Structure formats: structure tokens, C-alpha cells
mmCIF file of C-alpha atoms in Angstrom:
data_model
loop_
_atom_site.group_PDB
_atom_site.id
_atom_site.type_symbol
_atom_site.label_atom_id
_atom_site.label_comp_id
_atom_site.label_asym_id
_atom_site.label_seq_id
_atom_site.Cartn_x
_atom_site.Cartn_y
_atom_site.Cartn_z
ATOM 1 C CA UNK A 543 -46.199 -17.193 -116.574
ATOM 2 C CA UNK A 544 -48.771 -15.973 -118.883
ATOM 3 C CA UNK A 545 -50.901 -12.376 -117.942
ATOM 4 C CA UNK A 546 -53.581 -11.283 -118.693
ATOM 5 C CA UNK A 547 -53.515 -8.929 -122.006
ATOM 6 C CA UNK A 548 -54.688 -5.227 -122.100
ATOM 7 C CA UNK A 549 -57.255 -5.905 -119.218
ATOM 8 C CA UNK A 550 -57.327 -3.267 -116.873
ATOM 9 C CA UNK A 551 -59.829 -2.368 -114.539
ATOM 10 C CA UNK A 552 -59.774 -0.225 -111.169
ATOM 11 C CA UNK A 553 -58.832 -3.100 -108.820
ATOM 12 C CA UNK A 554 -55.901 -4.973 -110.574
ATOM 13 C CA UNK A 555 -53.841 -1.763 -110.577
ATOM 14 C CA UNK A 556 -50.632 -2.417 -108.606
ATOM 15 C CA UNK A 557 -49.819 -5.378 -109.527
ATOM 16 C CA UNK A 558 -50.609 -5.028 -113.224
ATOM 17 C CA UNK A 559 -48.848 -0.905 -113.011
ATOM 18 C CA UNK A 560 -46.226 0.309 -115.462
ATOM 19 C CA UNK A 561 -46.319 -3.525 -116.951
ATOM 20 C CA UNK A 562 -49.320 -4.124 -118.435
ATOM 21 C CA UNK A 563 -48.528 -7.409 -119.496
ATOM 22 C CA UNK A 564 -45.719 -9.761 -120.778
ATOM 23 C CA UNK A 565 -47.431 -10.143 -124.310
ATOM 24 C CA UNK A 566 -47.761 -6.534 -124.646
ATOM 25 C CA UNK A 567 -44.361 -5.997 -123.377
ATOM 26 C CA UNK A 568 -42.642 -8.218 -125.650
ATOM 27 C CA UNK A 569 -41.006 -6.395 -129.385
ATOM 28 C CA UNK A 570 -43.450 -7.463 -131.714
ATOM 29 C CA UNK A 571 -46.794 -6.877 -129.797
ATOM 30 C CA UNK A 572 -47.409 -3.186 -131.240
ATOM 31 C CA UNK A 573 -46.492 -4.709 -134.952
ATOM 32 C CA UNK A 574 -48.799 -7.524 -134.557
ATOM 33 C CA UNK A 575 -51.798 -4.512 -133.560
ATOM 34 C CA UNK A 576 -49.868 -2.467 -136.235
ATOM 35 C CA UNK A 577 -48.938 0.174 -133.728
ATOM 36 C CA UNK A 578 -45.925 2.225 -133.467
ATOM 37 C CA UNK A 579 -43.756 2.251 -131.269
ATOM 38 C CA UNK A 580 -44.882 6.026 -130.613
ATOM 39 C CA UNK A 581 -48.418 4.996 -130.230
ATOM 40 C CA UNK A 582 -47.564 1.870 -127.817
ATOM 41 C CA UNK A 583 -45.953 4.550 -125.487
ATOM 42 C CA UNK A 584 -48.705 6.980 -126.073
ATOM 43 C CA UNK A 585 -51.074 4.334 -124.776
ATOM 44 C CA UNK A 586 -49.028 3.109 -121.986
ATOM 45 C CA UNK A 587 -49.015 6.862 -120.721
ATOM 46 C CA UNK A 588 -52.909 7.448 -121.029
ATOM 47 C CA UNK A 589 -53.213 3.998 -119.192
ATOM 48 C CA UNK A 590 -50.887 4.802 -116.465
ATOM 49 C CA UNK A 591 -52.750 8.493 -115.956
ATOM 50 C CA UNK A 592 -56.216 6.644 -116.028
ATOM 51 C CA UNK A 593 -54.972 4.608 -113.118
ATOM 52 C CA UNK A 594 -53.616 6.993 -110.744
ATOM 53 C CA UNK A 595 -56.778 8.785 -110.988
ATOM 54 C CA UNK A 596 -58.410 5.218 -110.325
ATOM 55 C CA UNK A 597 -56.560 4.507 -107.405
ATOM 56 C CA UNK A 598 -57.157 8.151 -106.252
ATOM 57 C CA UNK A 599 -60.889 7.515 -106.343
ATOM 58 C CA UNK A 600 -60.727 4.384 -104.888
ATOM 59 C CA UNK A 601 -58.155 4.578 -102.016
ATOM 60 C CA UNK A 602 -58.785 8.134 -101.192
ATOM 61 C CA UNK A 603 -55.513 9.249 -102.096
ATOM 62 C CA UNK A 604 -53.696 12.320 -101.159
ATOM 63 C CA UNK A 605 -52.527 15.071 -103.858
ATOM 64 C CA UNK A 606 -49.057 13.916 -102.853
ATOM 65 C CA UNK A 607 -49.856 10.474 -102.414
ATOM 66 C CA UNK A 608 -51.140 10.740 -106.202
ATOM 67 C CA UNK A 609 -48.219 12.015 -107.308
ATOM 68 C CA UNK A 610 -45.657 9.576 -105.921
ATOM 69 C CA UNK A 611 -47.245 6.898 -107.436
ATOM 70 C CA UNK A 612 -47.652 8.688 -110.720
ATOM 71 C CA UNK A 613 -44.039 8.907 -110.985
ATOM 72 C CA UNK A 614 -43.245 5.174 -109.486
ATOM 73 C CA UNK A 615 -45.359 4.406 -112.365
ATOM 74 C CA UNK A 616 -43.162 6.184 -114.969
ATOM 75 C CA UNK A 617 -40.401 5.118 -113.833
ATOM 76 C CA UNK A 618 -41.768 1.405 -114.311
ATOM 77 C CA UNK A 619 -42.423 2.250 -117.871
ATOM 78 C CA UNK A 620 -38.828 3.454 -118.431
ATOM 79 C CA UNK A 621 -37.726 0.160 -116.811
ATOM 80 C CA UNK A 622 -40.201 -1.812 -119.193
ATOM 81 C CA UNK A 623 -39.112 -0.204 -122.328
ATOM 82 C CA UNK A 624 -35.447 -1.313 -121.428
ATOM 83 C CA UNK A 625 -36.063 -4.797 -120.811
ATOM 84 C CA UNK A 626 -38.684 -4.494 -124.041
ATOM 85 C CA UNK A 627 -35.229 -3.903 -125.758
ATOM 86 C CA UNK A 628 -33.596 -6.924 -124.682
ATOM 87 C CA UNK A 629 -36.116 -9.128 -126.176
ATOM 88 C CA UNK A 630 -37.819 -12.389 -125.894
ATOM 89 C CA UNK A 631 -35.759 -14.491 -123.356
ATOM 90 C CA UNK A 632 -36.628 -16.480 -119.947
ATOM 91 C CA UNK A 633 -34.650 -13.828 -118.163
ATOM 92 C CA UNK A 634 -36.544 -11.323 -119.711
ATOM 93 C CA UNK A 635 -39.641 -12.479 -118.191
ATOM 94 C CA UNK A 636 -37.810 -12.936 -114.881
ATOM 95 C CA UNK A 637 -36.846 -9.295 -114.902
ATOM 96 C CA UNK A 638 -40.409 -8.247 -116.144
ATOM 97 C CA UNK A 639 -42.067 -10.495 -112.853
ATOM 98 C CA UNK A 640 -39.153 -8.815 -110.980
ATOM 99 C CA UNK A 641 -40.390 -5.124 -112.052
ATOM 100 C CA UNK A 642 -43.676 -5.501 -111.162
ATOM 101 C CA UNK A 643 -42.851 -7.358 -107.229
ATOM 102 C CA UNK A 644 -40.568 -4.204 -106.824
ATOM 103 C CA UNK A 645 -43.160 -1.915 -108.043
ATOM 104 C CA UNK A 646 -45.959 -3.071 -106.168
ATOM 105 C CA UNK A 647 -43.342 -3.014 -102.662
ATOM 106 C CA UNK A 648 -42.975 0.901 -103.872
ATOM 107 C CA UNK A 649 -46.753 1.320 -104.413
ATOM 108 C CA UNK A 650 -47.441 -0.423 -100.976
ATOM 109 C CA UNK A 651 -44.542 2.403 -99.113
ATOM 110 C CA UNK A 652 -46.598 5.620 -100.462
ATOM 111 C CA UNK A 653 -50.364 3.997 -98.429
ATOM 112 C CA UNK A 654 -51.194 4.015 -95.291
ATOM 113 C CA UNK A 655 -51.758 0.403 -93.504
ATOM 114 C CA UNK A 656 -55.593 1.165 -94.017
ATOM 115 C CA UNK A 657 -55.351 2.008 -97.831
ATOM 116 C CA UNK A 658 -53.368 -1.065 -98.737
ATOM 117 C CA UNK A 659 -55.665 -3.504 -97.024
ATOM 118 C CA UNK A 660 -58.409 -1.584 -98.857
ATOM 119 C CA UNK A 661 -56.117 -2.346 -102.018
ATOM 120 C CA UNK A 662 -55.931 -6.034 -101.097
ATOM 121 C CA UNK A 663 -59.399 -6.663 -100.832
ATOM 122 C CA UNK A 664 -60.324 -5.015 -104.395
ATOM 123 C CA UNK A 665 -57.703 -6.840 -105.591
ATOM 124 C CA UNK A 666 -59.570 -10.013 -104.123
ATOM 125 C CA UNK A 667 -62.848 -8.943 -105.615
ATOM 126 C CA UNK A 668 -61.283 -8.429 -108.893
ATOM 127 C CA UNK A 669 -60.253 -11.972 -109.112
ATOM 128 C CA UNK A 670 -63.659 -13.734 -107.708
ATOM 129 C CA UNK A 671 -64.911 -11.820 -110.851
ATOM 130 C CA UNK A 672 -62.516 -13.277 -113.117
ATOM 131 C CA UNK A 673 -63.217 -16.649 -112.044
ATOM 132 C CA UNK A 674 -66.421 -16.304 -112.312
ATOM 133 C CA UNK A 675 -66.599 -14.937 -115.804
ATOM 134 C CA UNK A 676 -63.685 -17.713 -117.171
ATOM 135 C CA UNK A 677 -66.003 -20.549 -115.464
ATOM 136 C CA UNK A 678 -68.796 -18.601 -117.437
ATOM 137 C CA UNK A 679 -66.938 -19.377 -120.482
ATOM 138 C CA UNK A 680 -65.254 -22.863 -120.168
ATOM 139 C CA UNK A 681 -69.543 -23.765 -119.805
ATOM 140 C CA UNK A 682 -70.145 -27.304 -121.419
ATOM 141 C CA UNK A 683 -66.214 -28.036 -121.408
ATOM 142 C CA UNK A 684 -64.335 -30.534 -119.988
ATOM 143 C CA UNK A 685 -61.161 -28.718 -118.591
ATOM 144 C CA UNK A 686 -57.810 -30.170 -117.699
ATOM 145 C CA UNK A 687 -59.507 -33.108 -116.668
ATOM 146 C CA UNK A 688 -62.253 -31.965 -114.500
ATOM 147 C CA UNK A 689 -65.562 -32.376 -115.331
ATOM 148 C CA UNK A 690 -67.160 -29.197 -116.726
ATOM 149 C CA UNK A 691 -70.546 -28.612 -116.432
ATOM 150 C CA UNK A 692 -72.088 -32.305 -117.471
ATOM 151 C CA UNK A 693 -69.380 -32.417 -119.906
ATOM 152 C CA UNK A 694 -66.267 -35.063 -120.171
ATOM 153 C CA UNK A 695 -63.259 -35.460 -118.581
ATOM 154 C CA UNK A 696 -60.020 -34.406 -119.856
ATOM 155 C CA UNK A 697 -57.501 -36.632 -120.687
ATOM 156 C CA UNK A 698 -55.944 -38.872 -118.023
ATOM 157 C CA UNK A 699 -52.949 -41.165 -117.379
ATOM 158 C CA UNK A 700 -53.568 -45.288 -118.122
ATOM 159 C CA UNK A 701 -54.321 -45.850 -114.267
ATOM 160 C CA UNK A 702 -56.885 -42.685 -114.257
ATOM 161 C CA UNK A 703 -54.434 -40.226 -113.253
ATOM 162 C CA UNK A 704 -53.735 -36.846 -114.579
ATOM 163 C CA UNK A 705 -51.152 -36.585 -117.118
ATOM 164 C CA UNK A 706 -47.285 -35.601 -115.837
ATOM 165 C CA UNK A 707 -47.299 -31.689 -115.697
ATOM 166 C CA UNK A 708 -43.940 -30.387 -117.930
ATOM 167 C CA UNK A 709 -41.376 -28.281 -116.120
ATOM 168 C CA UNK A 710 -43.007 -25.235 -117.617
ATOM 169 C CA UNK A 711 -46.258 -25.949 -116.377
ATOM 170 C CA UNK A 712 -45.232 -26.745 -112.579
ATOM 171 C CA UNK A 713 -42.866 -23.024 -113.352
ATOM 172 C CA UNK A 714 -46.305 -21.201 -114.624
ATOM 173 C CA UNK A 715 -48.839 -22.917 -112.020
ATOM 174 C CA UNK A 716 -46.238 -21.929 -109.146
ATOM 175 C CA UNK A 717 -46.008 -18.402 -110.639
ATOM 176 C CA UNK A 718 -49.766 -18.319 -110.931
ATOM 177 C CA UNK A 719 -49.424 -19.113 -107.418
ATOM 178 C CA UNK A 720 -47.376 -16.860 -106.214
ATOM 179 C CA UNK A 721 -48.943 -14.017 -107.870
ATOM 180 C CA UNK A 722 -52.362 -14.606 -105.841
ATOM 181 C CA UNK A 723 -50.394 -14.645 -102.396
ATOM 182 C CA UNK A 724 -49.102 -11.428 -103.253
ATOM 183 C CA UNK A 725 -52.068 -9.594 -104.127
ATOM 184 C CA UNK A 726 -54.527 -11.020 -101.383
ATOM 185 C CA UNK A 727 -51.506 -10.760 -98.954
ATOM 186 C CA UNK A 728 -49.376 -8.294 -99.578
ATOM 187 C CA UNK A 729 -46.168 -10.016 -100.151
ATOM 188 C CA UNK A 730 -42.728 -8.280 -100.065
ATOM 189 C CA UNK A 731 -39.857 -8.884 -102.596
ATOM 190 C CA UNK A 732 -38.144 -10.930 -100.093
ATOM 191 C CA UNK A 733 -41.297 -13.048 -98.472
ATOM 192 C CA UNK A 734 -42.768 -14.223 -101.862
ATOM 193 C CA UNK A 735 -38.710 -15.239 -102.950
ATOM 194 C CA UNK A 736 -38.498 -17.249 -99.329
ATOM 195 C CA UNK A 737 -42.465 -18.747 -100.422
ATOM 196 C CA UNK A 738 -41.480 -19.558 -104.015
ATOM 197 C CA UNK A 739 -38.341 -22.071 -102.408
ATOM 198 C CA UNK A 740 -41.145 -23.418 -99.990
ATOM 199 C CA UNK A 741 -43.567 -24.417 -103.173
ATOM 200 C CA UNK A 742 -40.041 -25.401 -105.121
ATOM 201 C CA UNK A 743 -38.926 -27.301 -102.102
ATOM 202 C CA UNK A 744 -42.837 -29.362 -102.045
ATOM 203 C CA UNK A 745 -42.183 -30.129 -106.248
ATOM 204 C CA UNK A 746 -39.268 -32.200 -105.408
ATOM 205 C CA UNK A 747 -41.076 -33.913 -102.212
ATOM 206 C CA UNK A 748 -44.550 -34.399 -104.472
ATOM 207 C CA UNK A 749 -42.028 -36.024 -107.729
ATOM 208 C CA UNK A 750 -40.393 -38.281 -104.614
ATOM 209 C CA UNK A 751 -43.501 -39.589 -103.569
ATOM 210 C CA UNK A 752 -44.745 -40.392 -107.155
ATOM 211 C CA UNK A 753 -41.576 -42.261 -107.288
ATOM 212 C CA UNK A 754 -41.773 -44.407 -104.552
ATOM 213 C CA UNK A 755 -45.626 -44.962 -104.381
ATOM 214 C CA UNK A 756 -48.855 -45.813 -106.860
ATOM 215 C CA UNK A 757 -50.727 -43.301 -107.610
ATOM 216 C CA UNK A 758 -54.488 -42.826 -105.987
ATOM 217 C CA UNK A 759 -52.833 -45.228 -103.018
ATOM 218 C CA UNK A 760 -53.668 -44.270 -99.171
ATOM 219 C CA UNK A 761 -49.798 -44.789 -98.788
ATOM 220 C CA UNK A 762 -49.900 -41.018 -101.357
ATOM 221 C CA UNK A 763 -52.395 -39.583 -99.965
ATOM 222 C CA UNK A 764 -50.910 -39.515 -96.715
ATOM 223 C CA UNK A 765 -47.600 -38.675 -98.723
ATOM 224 C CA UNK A 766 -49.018 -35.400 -100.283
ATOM 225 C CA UNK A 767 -51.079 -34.975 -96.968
ATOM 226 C CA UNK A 768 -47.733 -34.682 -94.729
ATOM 227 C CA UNK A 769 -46.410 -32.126 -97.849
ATOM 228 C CA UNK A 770 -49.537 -29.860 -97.488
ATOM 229 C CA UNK A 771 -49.360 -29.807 -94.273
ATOM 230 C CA UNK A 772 -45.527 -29.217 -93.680
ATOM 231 C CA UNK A 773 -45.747 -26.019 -97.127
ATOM 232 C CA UNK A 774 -48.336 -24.647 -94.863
ATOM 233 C CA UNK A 775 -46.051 -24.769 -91.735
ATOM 234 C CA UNK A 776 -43.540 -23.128 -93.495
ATOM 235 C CA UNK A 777 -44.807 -20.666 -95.130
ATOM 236 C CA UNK A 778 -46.804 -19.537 -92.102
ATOM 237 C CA UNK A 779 -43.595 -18.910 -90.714
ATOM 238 C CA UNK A 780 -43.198 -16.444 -93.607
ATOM 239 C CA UNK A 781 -45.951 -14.591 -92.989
ATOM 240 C CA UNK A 782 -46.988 -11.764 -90.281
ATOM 241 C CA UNK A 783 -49.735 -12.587 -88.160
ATOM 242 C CA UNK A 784 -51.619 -9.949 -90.133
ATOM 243 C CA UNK A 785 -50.916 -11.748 -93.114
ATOM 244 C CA UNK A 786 -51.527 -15.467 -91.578
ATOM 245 C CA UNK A 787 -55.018 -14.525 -90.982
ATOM 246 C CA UNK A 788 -55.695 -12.853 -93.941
ATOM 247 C CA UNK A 789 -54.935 -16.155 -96.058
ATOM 248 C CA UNK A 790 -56.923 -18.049 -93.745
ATOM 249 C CA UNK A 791 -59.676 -15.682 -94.341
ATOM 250 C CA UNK A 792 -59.002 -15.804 -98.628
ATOM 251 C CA UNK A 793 -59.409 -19.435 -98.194
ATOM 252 C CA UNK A 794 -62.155 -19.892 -96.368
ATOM 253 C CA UNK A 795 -64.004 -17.788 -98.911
ATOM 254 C CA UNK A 796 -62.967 -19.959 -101.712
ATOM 255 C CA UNK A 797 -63.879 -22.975 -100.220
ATOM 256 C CA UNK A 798 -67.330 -21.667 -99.738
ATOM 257 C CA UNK A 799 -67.032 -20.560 -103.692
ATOM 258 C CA UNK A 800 -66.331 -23.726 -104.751
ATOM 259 C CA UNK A 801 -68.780 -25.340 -102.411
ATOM 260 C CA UNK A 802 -71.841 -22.897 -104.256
ATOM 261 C CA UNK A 803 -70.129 -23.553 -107.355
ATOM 262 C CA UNK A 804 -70.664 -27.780 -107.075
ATOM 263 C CA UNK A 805 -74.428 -27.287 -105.845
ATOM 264 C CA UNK A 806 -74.925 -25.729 -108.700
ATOM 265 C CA UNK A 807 -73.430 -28.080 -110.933
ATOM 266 C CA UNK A 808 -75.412 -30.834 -109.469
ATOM 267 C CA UNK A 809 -79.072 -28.948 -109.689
ATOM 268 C CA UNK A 810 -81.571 -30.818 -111.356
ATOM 269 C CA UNK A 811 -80.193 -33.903 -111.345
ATOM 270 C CA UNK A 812 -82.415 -35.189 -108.578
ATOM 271 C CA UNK A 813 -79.660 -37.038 -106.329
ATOM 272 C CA UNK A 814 -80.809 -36.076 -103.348
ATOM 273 C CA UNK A 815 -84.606 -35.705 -101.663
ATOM 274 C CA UNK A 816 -84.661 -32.413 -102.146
ATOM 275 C CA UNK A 817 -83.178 -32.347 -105.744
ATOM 276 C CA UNK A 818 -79.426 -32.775 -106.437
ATOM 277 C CA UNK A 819 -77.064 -30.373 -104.921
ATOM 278 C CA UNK A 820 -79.026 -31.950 -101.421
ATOM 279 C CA UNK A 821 -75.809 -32.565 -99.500
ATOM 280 C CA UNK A 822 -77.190 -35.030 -97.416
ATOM 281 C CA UNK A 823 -78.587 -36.883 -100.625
ATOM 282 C CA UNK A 824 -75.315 -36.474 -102.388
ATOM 283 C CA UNK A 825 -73.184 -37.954 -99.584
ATOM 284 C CA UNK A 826 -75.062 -40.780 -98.933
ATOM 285 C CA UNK A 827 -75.152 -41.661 -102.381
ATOM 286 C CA UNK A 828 -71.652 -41.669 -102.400
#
């Protein structure tokens, strides 16, 4: 799974914490930058100060509070400089994911109910802005075949589907995954293990049903339909009912994202009467 490098801000703190990122993390990060090891650590330490006094402003926190965390924290960076030792290796980045679950389980012990749903919700934020400002960039682009904004498609299969993803791609998108259920939700060590063997599970059902049917078929859409529908049953049973409703809530806000998003793709094309991006005009066009 790839992070993002050397971006923090005030609302991707616990996740992000003592581990600012894999690539930074990694041996020969500070020689690339031409940093010492010294500075890398120097750094890491005026990072990790600058974000307990974030997460004081922002959460309200307690001298004692503040100070919990500010140690959790060090004691991250300890961990990461041992497993920055070790090297370049998939169980190295295991360990590294690993660090930063069990961190953000710690961070999560030290607030109060109220302060970590505060938490959750900047964490949401912080990501609606990151989309925003990556779709912002990818502007005239065709991207991973999807159309991008009046630009081409990406590549696709000989009968129009998208290409076979590799096992490191299904391993990074499930990560990628993974990683948004725990911020928006609050995931503990052992719920986002029991979620990743649901998603797992639903890559073996979805290579099944490629196997046995043609693709863009009604026979596979109702084969991935029944596997949506039976991932969602199970990870529901997962999840608290605190938790159940707060997905429920995180996607019903990015469907209406993505909604706004395609009207504004489709203004000024004039599909519908009142200009394209009419949904009435678009749908019966269709």
C-alpha cells in the first residue's frame, strides 16, 4: 500500500502518527533528500511535537491527555526506527501497517467517546479535500479507464472490459480500503483483521464468477450483486451499531459527491432542456 509522503496536516494525525509514511520510513529515503540520519530523527521529533499541539487545539485535549499521546507517539518512532533497520521487505510493510492500527487503537484509549468521533469526522473532511484536489489534478485525463473530464478512456480488455488487476493491485486497493474504514469508523486491531478476510473472502467469489460467466452479462451482474450484498452483510456484523450507521452516513455523502461531481462533468454540453447535467434530460437520453 502506498502513503502519502511528508503530508501532514491537522486532521490526518492518528492514523498517519509516529509513521509518517512507508517511503519515508524505508533506509534510503533521508539519502535520497540527502539527510542524515540525525536530521531524519530531528524532523520526525518536531513533526510529532507539532501534532500533539494540533490535536490539543483541535480535540480540546487535556494537559494529561496531551501528554499520553505525546509519549504513544515516541514510542511509535522507536518502533519505526527498528523496523527502518530491517529494511525493505513485504513484512516490513506489514509490520509498519501493523504499527500504525496499534497506534491509532492507543490514540483512540487516551479520548473520550466525544473527542474521537470529533477525530473521525476531521479525518473525513481531510479526505473529501484530498479527493477533491487529486480530481483537480488528473483534469483533462483519462484515468484507469474512466473518462476524465471530456478526455479518453483508459485502456480496456478486447470485449470492453477493464484490464485483470495483478495480485498487488487487488493487495493495495483492499489496503486502500481498509484504511478508509478505519479512519471514518474507528476500526480496532481485531475488527479491520475480521473485515480484511471479508474483502479477501469477496476476491475469490468476484475471480469465481469471472470464471464461470462473460463479462458485462446480467448472469455477472447479479453474480457481483449477490457478493456486494452478502460483504455488506458480513461486515455489518463486524461493526457496532455506532459504527453501522456511521458508514451508512460516509456513504451517503459520497454518493451525493459523486453525484455533484458528474453534473458537473456534463455542464455545457446541452443534453438536457435545461443544459446538460439536467437529470431528467440525461436519463431519457439514455
Amino acid at each position: 500500500m502506498r502513503t502519502t509522503p511528508s503530508r501532514f496536516t491537522p486532521f490526518a494525525l492518528a492514523l498517519a502518527l509516529a509513521v509518517p509514511s512507508l517511503a519515508a520510513a524505508q533506509p534510503d529515503a533521508g539519502r535520497r533528500g540527502g539527510a542524515t540520519a540525525e536530521e531524519r530523527a530531528e524532523r520526525i521529533e518536531a513533526r510529532m511535537a507539532e501534532r500533539v499541539e494540533k490535536l490539543r487545539e483541535e480535540l480540546s485535549l487535556s494537559d494529561a491527555q496531551a501528554a499520553r499521546i505525546a509519549r504513544i507517539f515516541e514510542e511509535s518512532r522507536a518502533e519505526m526506527a527498528r523496523l527502518r533497520e530491517a529494511g525493505r521487505s513485504p513484512e516490513t510493510r506489514q509490520a509498519f501497517r501493523q504499527l500504525r492500527w496499534t497506534t491509532d487503537d492507543r490514540i483512540h484509549e487516551v479520548l473520550s467517546a466525544e473527542q474521537a468521533e470529533q477525530l473521525r469526522q476531521l479525518r473525513r473532511d481531510e479526505r473529501l479535500e484530498h479527493r477533491e484536489a487529486r480530481r483537480g489534478r488528473r483534469g483533462m485525463r483519462g484515468h484507469h479507464g474512466h473518462r476524465g473530464m471530456r478526455g479518453e478512456r483508459g485502456p480496456r480488455g478486447p470485449r470492453g472490459e477493464r484490464p485483470e488487476l495483478t495480485p498487488e493491485q487487488r493487495q493495495e486497493r483492499r489496503q486502500a480500503r481498509l484504511d478508509a474504514m478505519t479512519e471514518d469508523l474507528g476500526l480496532s486491531a481485531a475488527q479491520r483483521a475480521q473485515i480484511e478476510r471479508v474483502l479477501t473472502d469477496a476476491e475469490a467469489q468476484r475471480a469465481e464468477a469471472r470464471a464461470q460467466h462473460e463479462p458485462r452479462t446480467p448472469e455477472m451482474r447479479e453474480a457481483r450483486r449477490q457478493i456486494r450484498w452478502t460483504v455488506e452483510d458480513r461486515i455489518h456484523e463486524v461493526l457496532t451499531p455506532e459504527q453501522r450507521d456511521t458508514l451508512r452516513q460516509t456513504r451517503r455523502e459520497r454518493r451525493a459527491e459523486r453525484m455533484s461531481h458528474r453534473r458537473g462533468r456534463r455542464g455545457g454540453r446541452g443534453a438536457g432542456p435545461n443544459g446538460a447535467g439536467d437529470v431528467n434530460g440525461n436519463a431519457n437520453a439514455r
